[in-house]
Short mmCIF file of C-alpha atoms and ligand atoms in Angstrom, two decimals:
data_model
loop_
_atom_site.label_atom_id
_atom_site.label_comp_id
_atom_site.label_asym_id
_atom_site.label_seq_id
_atom_site.Cartn_x
_atom_site.Cartn_y
_atom_site.Cartn_z
CA UNK A 36 -20.97 -58.67 6.59
CA UNK A 37 -19.93 -56.11 9.24
CA UNK A 38 -21.79 -52.89 8.43
CA UNK A 39 -18.78 -50.61 9.02
CA UNK A 40 -16.76 -52.57 6.44
CA UNK A 41 -19.66 -52.42 4.04
CA UNK A 42 -19.95 -48.65 4.28
CA UNK A 43 -16.16 -48.29 3.89
CA UNK A 44 -16.26 -50.13 0.56
CA UNK A 45 -18.82 -47.70 -0.78
CA UNK A 46 -16.35 -44.77 -0.39
CA UNK A 47 -15.06 -43.85 -3.83
CA UNK A 48 -11.31 -44.35 -4.09
CA UNK A 49 -10.03 -41.65 -6.43
CA UNK A 50 -6.39 -41.91 -5.33
CA UNK A 51 -5.14 -44.62 -7.70
CA UNK A 52 -4.10 -42.17 -10.40
CA UNK A 53 -2.29 -39.77 -8.07
CA UNK A 54 1.44 -39.53 -8.79
CA UNK A 55 4.38 -37.57 -7.32
CA UNK A 56 3.90 -33.82 -7.30
CA UNK A 57 6.14 -31.73 -9.55
CA UNK A 58 5.61 -28.02 -8.97
CA UNK A 59 6.01 -25.64 -11.91
CA UNK A 60 9.17 -23.53 -11.78
CA UNK A 61 8.02 -19.99 -11.01
CA UNK A 62 9.66 -16.63 -10.47
CA UNK A 63 8.22 -15.39 -7.19
CA UNK A 64 7.72 -11.63 -7.05
CA UNK A 65 4.70 -11.43 -4.81
CA UNK A 66 4.42 -10.64 -1.09
CA UNK A 67 6.14 -13.93 -0.17
CA UNK A 68 7.19 -16.62 -0.48
CA UNK A 69 10.15 -15.30 -2.44
CA UNK A 70 12.56 -17.21 -4.68
CA UNK A 71 14.56 -19.74 -2.70
CA UNK A 72 18.30 -20.17 -3.27
CA UNK A 73 19.04 -23.75 -4.44
CA UNK A 74 21.58 -23.99 -1.61
CA UNK A 75 18.65 -23.74 0.82
CA UNK A 76 16.51 -26.41 -0.85
CA UNK A 77 19.60 -28.63 -1.11
CA UNK A 78 20.27 -28.18 2.60
CA UNK A 79 16.69 -29.17 3.36
CA UNK A 80 17.15 -32.39 1.43
CA UNK A 81 19.96 -33.57 3.74
CA UNK A 82 19.26 -36.62 5.93
CA UNK A 83 16.90 -36.10 8.84
CA UNK A 84 18.46 -36.54 12.27
CA UNK A 85 16.89 -36.53 15.73
CA UNK A 86 15.91 -33.19 17.19
CA UNK A 87 17.95 -33.96 20.33
CA UNK A 88 20.95 -35.33 18.40
CA UNK A 89 24.12 -33.53 19.54
CA UNK A 90 24.72 -32.49 15.92
CA UNK A 91 21.28 -30.88 15.80
CA UNK A 92 21.84 -29.13 19.10
CA UNK A 93 24.98 -27.60 17.56
CA UNK A 94 22.92 -26.47 14.57
CA UNK A 95 20.39 -24.83 16.91
CA UNK A 96 23.14 -22.84 18.61
CA UNK A 97 24.40 -21.63 15.23
CA UNK A 98 20.88 -20.66 14.14
CA UNK A 99 20.51 -18.61 17.34
CA UNK A 100 23.81 -16.81 16.70
CA UNK A 101 22.94 -16.16 13.06
CA UNK A 102 19.49 -14.83 13.99
CA UNK A 103 21.12 -12.53 16.56
CA UNK A 104 23.28 -11.27 13.68
CA UNK A 105 20.27 -10.73 11.39
CA UNK A 106 18.25 -8.92 14.09
CA UNK A 107 21.35 -7.05 15.39
CA UNK A 108 20.75 -8.17 18.93
CA UNK A 109 22.42 -9.93 21.83
CA UNK A 110 19.05 -11.11 23.18
CA UNK A 111 19.51 -14.65 24.49
CA UNK A 112 15.88 -15.40 23.77
CA UNK A 113 16.25 -15.30 20.00
CA UNK A 114 14.86 -18.40 18.32
CA UNK A 115 12.77 -19.57 15.39
CA UNK A 116 9.23 -20.55 16.42
CA UNK A 117 8.31 -23.82 14.66
CA UNK A 118 5.46 -22.34 12.64
CA UNK A 119 4.91 -19.48 10.16
CA UNK A 120 5.01 -15.72 10.82
CA UNK A 121 1.46 -15.63 12.16
CA UNK A 122 2.58 -17.95 14.97
CA UNK A 123 5.47 -15.60 15.76
CA UNK A 124 2.91 -12.81 16.02
CA UNK A 125 0.72 -14.85 18.31
CA UNK A 126 3.73 -15.97 20.34
CA UNK A 127 4.70 -12.36 21.12
CA UNK A 128 1.18 -11.34 22.14
CA UNK A 129 0.24 -14.35 24.24
CA UNK A 130 3.48 -14.25 26.19
CA UNK A 131 3.45 -10.53 26.92
CA UNK A 132 -0.24 -9.84 27.53
CA UNK A 133 -2.55 -11.04 30.27
CA UNK A 134 -6.27 -10.51 30.74
CA UNK A 135 -7.03 -6.93 31.73
CA UNK A 136 -3.89 -5.44 30.12
CA UNK A 137 -4.06 -2.54 27.67
CA UNK A 138 -2.11 -2.35 24.43
CA UNK A 139 -1.88 0.33 21.77
CA UNK A 140 -2.05 -1.18 18.29
CA UNK A 141 -1.19 0.82 15.19
CA UNK A 142 -3.08 -0.11 12.07
CA UNK A 143 -2.14 1.08 8.58
CA UNK A 144 -2.90 -2.12 6.67
CA UNK A 145 -3.93 -5.75 7.05
CA UNK A 146 -1.48 -6.89 9.67
CA UNK A 147 -2.30 -4.25 12.31
CA UNK A 148 -5.84 -5.66 12.20
CA UNK A 149 -4.49 -9.09 13.04
CA UNK A 150 -2.58 -7.61 15.97
CA UNK A 151 -5.86 -6.22 17.34
CA UNK A 152 -7.41 -9.65 17.01
CA UNK A 153 -4.50 -11.16 18.96
CA UNK A 154 -4.71 -8.56 21.75
CA UNK A 155 -8.43 -9.19 22.21
CA UNK A 156 -8.01 -12.96 22.25
CA UNK A 157 -5.57 -12.49 25.14
CA UNK A 158 -8.39 -10.84 27.10
CA UNK A 159 -6.61 -7.49 26.82
CA UNK A 160 -7.92 -4.19 25.44
CA UNK A 161 -6.63 -2.87 22.11
CA UNK A 162 -6.45 0.91 21.79
CA UNK A 163 -6.29 1.52 18.06
CA UNK A 164 -4.24 4.19 16.27
CA UNK A 165 -5.43 4.26 12.67
CA UNK A 166 -3.60 5.53 9.63
CA UNK A 167 -4.61 5.38 5.99
CA UNK A 168 -3.48 2.34 4.05
CA UNK A 169 -0.27 3.23 2.25
CA UNK A 170 0.86 5.71 4.93
CA UNK A 171 3.43 4.93 7.61
CA UNK A 172 2.30 4.94 11.25
CA UNK A 173 2.02 8.57 12.42
CA UNK A 174 4.24 9.07 15.52
CA UNK A 175 2.19 12.10 16.63
CA UNK A 176 -0.98 10.04 16.87
CA UNK A 177 0.96 7.35 18.72
CA UNK A 178 2.31 9.85 21.24
CA UNK A 179 -1.19 11.28 21.78
CA UNK A 180 -2.54 7.77 22.45
CA UNK A 181 0.29 6.99 24.87
CA UNK A 182 -0.37 10.26 26.72
CA UNK A 183 -4.10 9.63 26.96
CA UNK A 184 -3.73 6.05 28.17
CA UNK A 185 -1.34 5.80 31.10
CA UNK A 186 -0.50 2.25 32.14
CA UNK A 187 -0.48 0.81 28.64
CA UNK A 188 1.65 -2.33 28.69
CA UNK A 189 2.86 -2.29 25.12
CA UNK A 190 2.85 -0.52 21.80
CA UNK A 191 2.48 -2.85 18.82
CA UNK A 192 3.09 -1.87 15.23
CA UNK A 193 4.13 -3.26 11.86
CA UNK A 194 7.57 -2.15 10.74
CA UNK A 195 7.12 -3.25 7.11
CA UNK A 196 3.42 -3.38 6.16
CA UNK A 197 3.30 -5.99 3.40
CA UNK A 198 -0.28 -5.19 2.42
CA UNK A 199 0.70 -1.68 1.26
CA UNK A 200 4.51 -1.41 1.10
CA UNK A 201 4.78 1.31 3.76
CA UNK A 202 7.76 1.39 6.11
CA UNK A 203 7.19 2.84 9.58
CA UNK A 204 9.88 4.37 11.78
CA UNK A 205 10.48 1.52 14.22
CA UNK A 206 13.27 3.40 15.99
CA UNK A 207 11.15 6.46 16.72
CA UNK A 208 8.04 4.48 17.68
CA UNK A 209 10.06 2.31 20.06
CA UNK A 210 11.54 5.43 21.69
CA UNK A 211 8.01 6.81 22.16
CA UNK A 212 6.84 3.56 23.76
CA UNK A 213 9.74 3.73 26.23
CA UNK A 214 9.13 7.40 27.01
CA UNK A 215 5.71 6.37 28.33
CA UNK A 216 6.87 3.20 30.07
CA UNK A 217 5.48 0.76 27.50
CA UNK A 218 7.20 -2.13 25.74
CA UNK A 219 7.50 -2.14 21.96
CA UNK A 220 6.30 -5.16 19.99
CA UNK A 221 7.33 -5.08 16.35
CA UNK A 222 6.19 -7.06 13.31
CA UNK A 223 9.16 -7.21 10.98
CA UNK A 224 8.11 -10.28 9.02
CA UNK A 225 8.85 -8.47 5.77
CA UNK A 226 11.44 -6.07 7.18
CA UNK A 227 14.14 -8.47 8.39
CA UNK A 228 17.15 -8.51 6.01
CA UNK A 229 15.38 -6.25 3.50
CA UNK A 230 15.52 -2.89 5.21
CA UNK A 231 17.45 -1.36 8.13
CA UNK A 232 16.59 -2.98 11.45
CA UNK A 233 18.59 -2.70 14.67
CA UNK A 234 16.86 -4.47 17.54
CA UNK A 235 19.39 -3.56 20.24
CA UNK A 236 20.30 -0.15 18.83
CA UNK A 237 16.63 0.83 18.76
CA UNK A 238 15.77 -0.98 22.00
CA UNK A 239 12.96 -3.10 20.55
CA UNK A 240 11.54 -5.33 23.31
CA UNK A 241 9.87 -8.05 21.25
CA UNK A 242 9.99 -8.77 17.54
CA UNK A 243 8.89 -11.50 15.18
CA UNK A 244 9.66 -12.26 11.55
CA UNK A 245 9.21 -14.96 8.93
CA UNK A 246 11.48 -17.06 6.77
CA UNK A 247 9.77 -16.73 3.37
CA UNK A 248 10.18 -13.01 2.80
CA UNK A 249 13.63 -11.40 2.71
CA UNK A 250 15.41 -14.44 4.16
CA UNK A 251 14.35 -16.36 1.03
CA UNK A 252 13.61 -19.59 2.81
CA UNK A 253 10.51 -21.71 2.33
CA UNK A 254 7.65 -20.67 4.66
CA UNK A 255 7.05 -22.34 7.99
CA UNK A 256 9.33 -20.80 10.63
CA UNK A 257 9.11 -17.56 12.55
CA UNK A 258 12.24 -16.04 14.09
CA UNK A 259 11.41 -14.13 17.29
CA UNK A 260 13.50 -12.20 19.77
CA UNK A 261 12.68 -10.97 23.28
CA UNK A 262 14.77 -8.38 25.15
CA UNK A 263 15.49 -8.34 28.89
CA UNK A 264 12.47 -6.25 29.81
CA UNK A 265 10.14 -8.50 27.86
CA UNK A 266 11.70 -11.58 29.48
CA UNK A 267 11.06 -10.03 32.92
CA UNK A 268 7.41 -9.47 31.98
CA UNK A 269 7.12 -13.10 30.87
CA UNK A 270 8.77 -14.40 34.05
CA UNK A 271 6.47 -12.33 36.27
CA UNK A 272 3.18 -13.33 34.69
CA UNK A 273 0.30 -13.94 37.09
CA UNK A 274 -1.53 -16.25 34.70
CA UNK A 275 -0.40 -19.11 32.50
CA UNK A 276 0.11 -18.36 28.81
CA UNK A 277 -3.12 -19.44 27.11
CA UNK A 278 -1.20 -21.34 24.40
CA UNK A 279 0.76 -24.34 25.57
CA UNK A 280 2.66 -24.61 22.28
CA UNK A 281 3.76 -20.96 22.21
CA UNK A 282 4.54 -20.59 25.93
CA UNK A 283 8.07 -19.18 25.91
CA UNK A 284 8.83 -20.47 29.41
CA UNK A 285 8.38 -24.00 28.06
CA UNK A 286 9.99 -23.39 24.68
CA UNK A 287 12.99 -21.82 26.42
CA UNK A 288 13.80 -25.10 28.11
CA UNK A 289 14.27 -26.63 24.68
CA UNK A 290 16.10 -23.74 23.01
CA UNK A 291 17.96 -21.99 25.81
CA UNK A 292 18.83 -24.83 28.16
CA UNK A 293 22.50 -25.24 27.29
CA UNK A 294 23.60 -28.77 27.97
CA UNK A 295 20.14 -29.64 29.29
CA UNK A 296 17.73 -29.37 26.39
CA UNK A 297 14.48 -31.06 27.13
CA UNK A 298 11.81 -32.21 24.77
CA UNK A 299 9.03 -29.72 24.14
CA UNK A 300 7.96 -30.47 20.57
CA UNK A 301 9.76 -32.13 17.68
CA UNK A 302 11.51 -29.32 15.84
CA UNK A 303 11.00 -29.33 12.05
CA UNK A 304 14.54 -30.59 11.58
CA UNK A 305 14.90 -30.21 7.80
CA UNK A 306 13.30 -26.77 7.82
CA UNK A 307 15.95 -25.75 10.34
CA UNK A 308 18.67 -26.88 7.92
CA UNK A 309 17.12 -24.55 5.37
CA UNK A 310 16.92 -21.59 7.74
CA UNK A 311 20.53 -22.18 8.77
CA UNK A 312 21.69 -22.15 5.15
CA UNK A 313 19.71 -19.00 4.31
CA UNK A 314 21.28 -17.24 7.30
CA UNK A 315 24.75 -18.43 6.25
CA UNK A 316 24.05 -16.89 2.83
CA UNK A 317 22.96 -13.65 4.51
CA UNK A 318 26.13 -13.65 6.64
CA UNK A 319 28.27 -14.18 3.53
CA UNK A 320 26.63 -11.25 1.77
CA UNK A 321 26.59 -9.07 4.88
CA UNK A 322 23.43 -7.65 6.45
CA UNK A 323 24.04 -4.06 5.35
CA UNK A 324 24.84 -5.25 1.82
CA UNK A 325 21.55 -7.12 1.75
CA UNK A 326 19.67 -3.94 2.71
CA UNK A 327 21.58 -2.03 0.01
CA UNK A 328 20.84 -4.67 -2.62
CA UNK A 329 17.11 -4.45 -1.92
CA UNK A 330 17.24 -0.65 -2.23
CA UNK A 331 19.24 -0.82 -5.46
CA UNK A 332 16.92 -3.18 -7.31
CA UNK A 333 13.94 -1.23 -6.02
CA UNK A 334 15.36 1.89 -7.72
CA UNK A 335 15.60 0.04 -11.03
CA UNK A 336 12.09 -1.39 -10.70
CA UNK A 337 10.64 1.99 -9.73
CA UNK A 338 12.29 3.66 -12.75
CA UNK A 339 10.67 1.04 -15.00
CA UNK A 340 7.25 1.29 -13.36
CA UNK A 341 7.28 5.07 -13.66
CA UNK A 342 8.47 4.95 -17.29
CA UNK A 343 5.53 2.67 -18.00
CA UNK A 344 3.29 5.39 -16.56
CA UNK A 345 2.13 3.55 -13.43
CA UNK A 346 2.11 5.08 -9.97
CA UNK A 347 3.09 3.94 -6.48
CA UNK A 348 0.66 3.79 -3.58
CA UNK A 349 3.30 4.81 -1.03
CA UNK A 350 5.20 8.14 -1.09
CA UNK A 351 8.87 7.73 -2.05
CA UNK A 352 10.21 8.52 1.44
CA UNK A 353 8.14 5.78 3.13
CA UNK A 354 8.46 3.03 0.52
CA UNK A 355 9.70 -0.42 1.32
CA UNK A 356 12.15 -1.50 -1.38
CA UNK A 357 11.02 -5.11 -1.00
CA UNK A 358 7.28 -4.52 -1.47
CA UNK A 359 6.07 -2.29 -4.28
CA UNK A 360 2.35 -1.50 -4.45
CA UNK A 361 1.64 -0.08 -7.88
CA UNK A 362 -1.64 1.20 -9.24
CA UNK A 363 -3.65 -0.78 -11.79
CA UNK A 364 -4.38 1.34 -14.89
CA UNK A 365 -7.95 2.48 -15.53
CA UNK A 366 -10.21 -0.14 -17.15
CA UNK A 367 -7.83 -3.08 -16.64
CA UNK A 368 -8.93 -6.29 -14.91
CA UNK A 369 -6.02 -6.76 -12.55
CA UNK A 370 -6.61 -10.51 -12.06
CA UNK A 371 -6.37 -11.11 -15.83
CA UNK A 372 -2.92 -9.50 -15.86
CA UNK A 373 -1.69 -11.72 -13.04
CA UNK A 374 -3.15 -14.74 -14.78
CA UNK A 375 -1.24 -13.95 -17.98
CA UNK A 376 1.99 -13.24 -16.13
CA UNK A 377 1.71 -16.63 -14.48
CA UNK A 378 0.74 -18.63 -17.55
CA UNK A 379 3.01 -16.92 -20.10
CA UNK A 380 6.00 -15.92 -17.96
CA UNK A 381 5.80 -18.24 -14.93
CA UNK A 382 5.87 -15.01 -12.97
CA UNK A 383 3.91 -14.50 -9.77
CA UNK A 384 3.07 -11.02 -8.51
CA UNK A 385 0.63 -10.23 -5.71
CA UNK A 386 -2.89 -8.82 -5.71
CA UNK A 387 -4.07 -5.97 -3.49
CA UNK A 388 -5.51 -6.89 -0.09
CA UNK A 389 -8.44 -5.44 1.83
CA UNK A 390 -8.98 -1.77 1.02
CA UNK A 391 -6.57 -2.05 -1.94
CA UNK A 392 -8.06 -5.20 -3.53
CA UNK A 393 -8.55 -4.76 -7.28
CA UNK A 394 -6.72 -1.43 -7.25
CA UNK A 395 -3.07 -2.40 -6.95
CA UNK A 396 -0.51 -5.06 -7.66
CA UNK A 397 2.13 -5.89 -5.10
CA UNK A 398 5.51 -6.60 -6.62
CA UNK A 399 7.91 -8.19 -4.19
CA UNK A 400 11.67 -7.81 -4.36
CA UNK A 401 12.43 -9.99 -1.38
CA UNK A 402 15.67 -11.83 -0.73
CA UNK A 403 16.81 -13.80 -3.77
CA UNK A 404 14.01 -12.17 -5.78
CA UNK A 405 15.76 -8.79 -5.46
CA UNK A 406 17.97 -9.22 -8.53
CA UNK A 407 18.42 -7.71 -11.98
CA UNK A 408 17.06 -10.75 -13.86
CA UNK A 409 13.78 -10.58 -11.96
CA UNK A 410 13.40 -6.83 -12.29
CA UNK A 411 13.91 -6.94 -16.06
CA UNK A 412 11.67 -9.98 -16.50
CA UNK A 413 8.88 -8.37 -14.50
CA UNK A 414 9.03 -5.03 -16.30
CA UNK A 415 9.25 -6.62 -19.74
CA UNK A 416 6.37 -8.99 -19.01
CA UNK A 417 4.17 -6.32 -17.45
CA UNK A 418 4.82 -3.99 -20.39
CA UNK A 419 3.98 -6.69 -22.94
CA UNK A 420 0.82 -7.89 -21.18
CA UNK A 421 -0.55 -4.39 -20.52
CA UNK A 422 0.21 -3.31 -24.08
CA UNK A 423 -1.53 -6.38 -25.44
CA UNK A 424 -4.58 -5.65 -23.29
CA UNK A 425 -4.75 -2.09 -24.63
CA UNK A 426 -3.90 -0.41 -21.33
CA UNK A 427 -2.94 3.28 -21.42
CA UNK A 428 0.79 2.77 -20.78
CA UNK A 429 4.01 4.01 -22.39
CA UNK A 430 4.86 0.80 -24.20
CA UNK A 431 8.46 -0.27 -24.67
CA UNK A 432 9.99 2.13 -22.14
CA UNK A 433 10.11 0.21 -18.88
CA UNK A 434 13.04 -2.14 -19.44
CA UNK A 435 15.21 0.63 -20.88
CA UNK A 436 14.51 2.84 -17.87
CA UNK A 437 15.58 0.08 -15.50
CA UNK A 438 18.66 -0.67 -17.60
CA UNK A 439 19.62 2.98 -17.34
CA UNK A 440 19.67 2.63 -13.54
CA UNK A 441 21.80 -0.51 -13.81
CA UNK A 442 24.26 1.16 -16.17
CA UNK A 443 24.59 4.34 -14.11
C1 LIG B 737 3.60 -12.49 5.83
C2 LIG B 737 3.33 -11.64 7.01
C3 LIG B 737 2.83 -12.14 8.22
C4 LIG B 737 2.38 -13.57 8.39
O1 LIG B 737 3.34 -14.50 8.09
P1 LIG B 737 2.88 -15.99 7.66
O2 LIG B 737 4.18 -16.70 7.49
O3 LIG B 737 2.09 -15.83 6.42
O4 LIG B 737 2.06 -16.54 8.76
C5 LIG B 737 2.67 -11.28 9.28
N1 LIG B 737 2.98 -9.97 9.17
C6 LIG B 737 3.46 -9.44 8.04
C7 LIG B 737 3.78 -7.99 7.96
C8 LIG B 737 3.64 -10.26 6.92
O5 LIG B 737 4.09 -9.73 5.77
#
């Protein structure tokens, strides 16, 4: 007997009992993914067509227009990268930076640290501006760094820091970047559709987002947008972009070549149906109404959290409505609470990350998850679980406090 066949037969086959996967039905109130509207999952179940089919090309044009609406921009180079938010991040950095460049990176949570990593992998130097976790980026520190480092190519910062729930002033920081001749590169993965964002009005040069936060789509795509100045920088590069897949010059030929789209990679066709539907839903609601809805349900949640006796990590004036970091009461094992919420209520909330691990929970009110049903479920469940565990909380007050906001 052939020895390779012999060895193959000795491999244990444990696949015979595997059946179709049926996920549990959860309520998603963590840092993403958020609850997905059934219209989006239904759209994704439509028949797959070719990624160069004229009907698909029409869909791509509509997605571009709808993303321009969501970002508030006329940037022609506004497309979804065929990969999750982290790829959008990498796409912005690898296209704009070349070896030897300098970039200022603001860090006030997990994602600023990833930006630094990206800058360094481009062969560029990251000049860090640090702020405490839970605080927004301090514009004074940013201005001092810009002053001290002439010739910086770009200023990168996170608009909506999902690891803490802090919202930074993207308009002001972008204006500072421009004052010192730098581009602004903005992470609004969690910001888009959940909180005010005006790419053209604020002059943002490059921005990336994700589908699974306030757009309420399944994960896997990353909308990005590049303004004229960023496009000029990309066109005038001296070196090739280190990533073939994320090279915008190549991707542009597929997305921007009206009437002459050429194959670059096979777009995730059914995921694009889903993104399209989620953007149609956003357009129906209205962008400003979506921001207002997030703020409204945040107010109800915050009233409940405070009535329960728990605190917020972020000061009220810098809080993201869609990401609420709340403090774990003294003596409570935070993981046990999340476990009970999941097993007894099918409710997912997030754990703390990095410096905040074990100390906070992150309650997401993103997209479809920003609704009264979710807020009341979460408060009622948290109250019941914490009370049962003997935590020092004001039992029985949270839901009523939220209801009072809804009735007002
Ligand atoms: C979620 C998130 C990302 C990464 O997105 P993935 O889709 O998980 O790759 C980047 N930045 C911020 C601020 C995020 O919240």
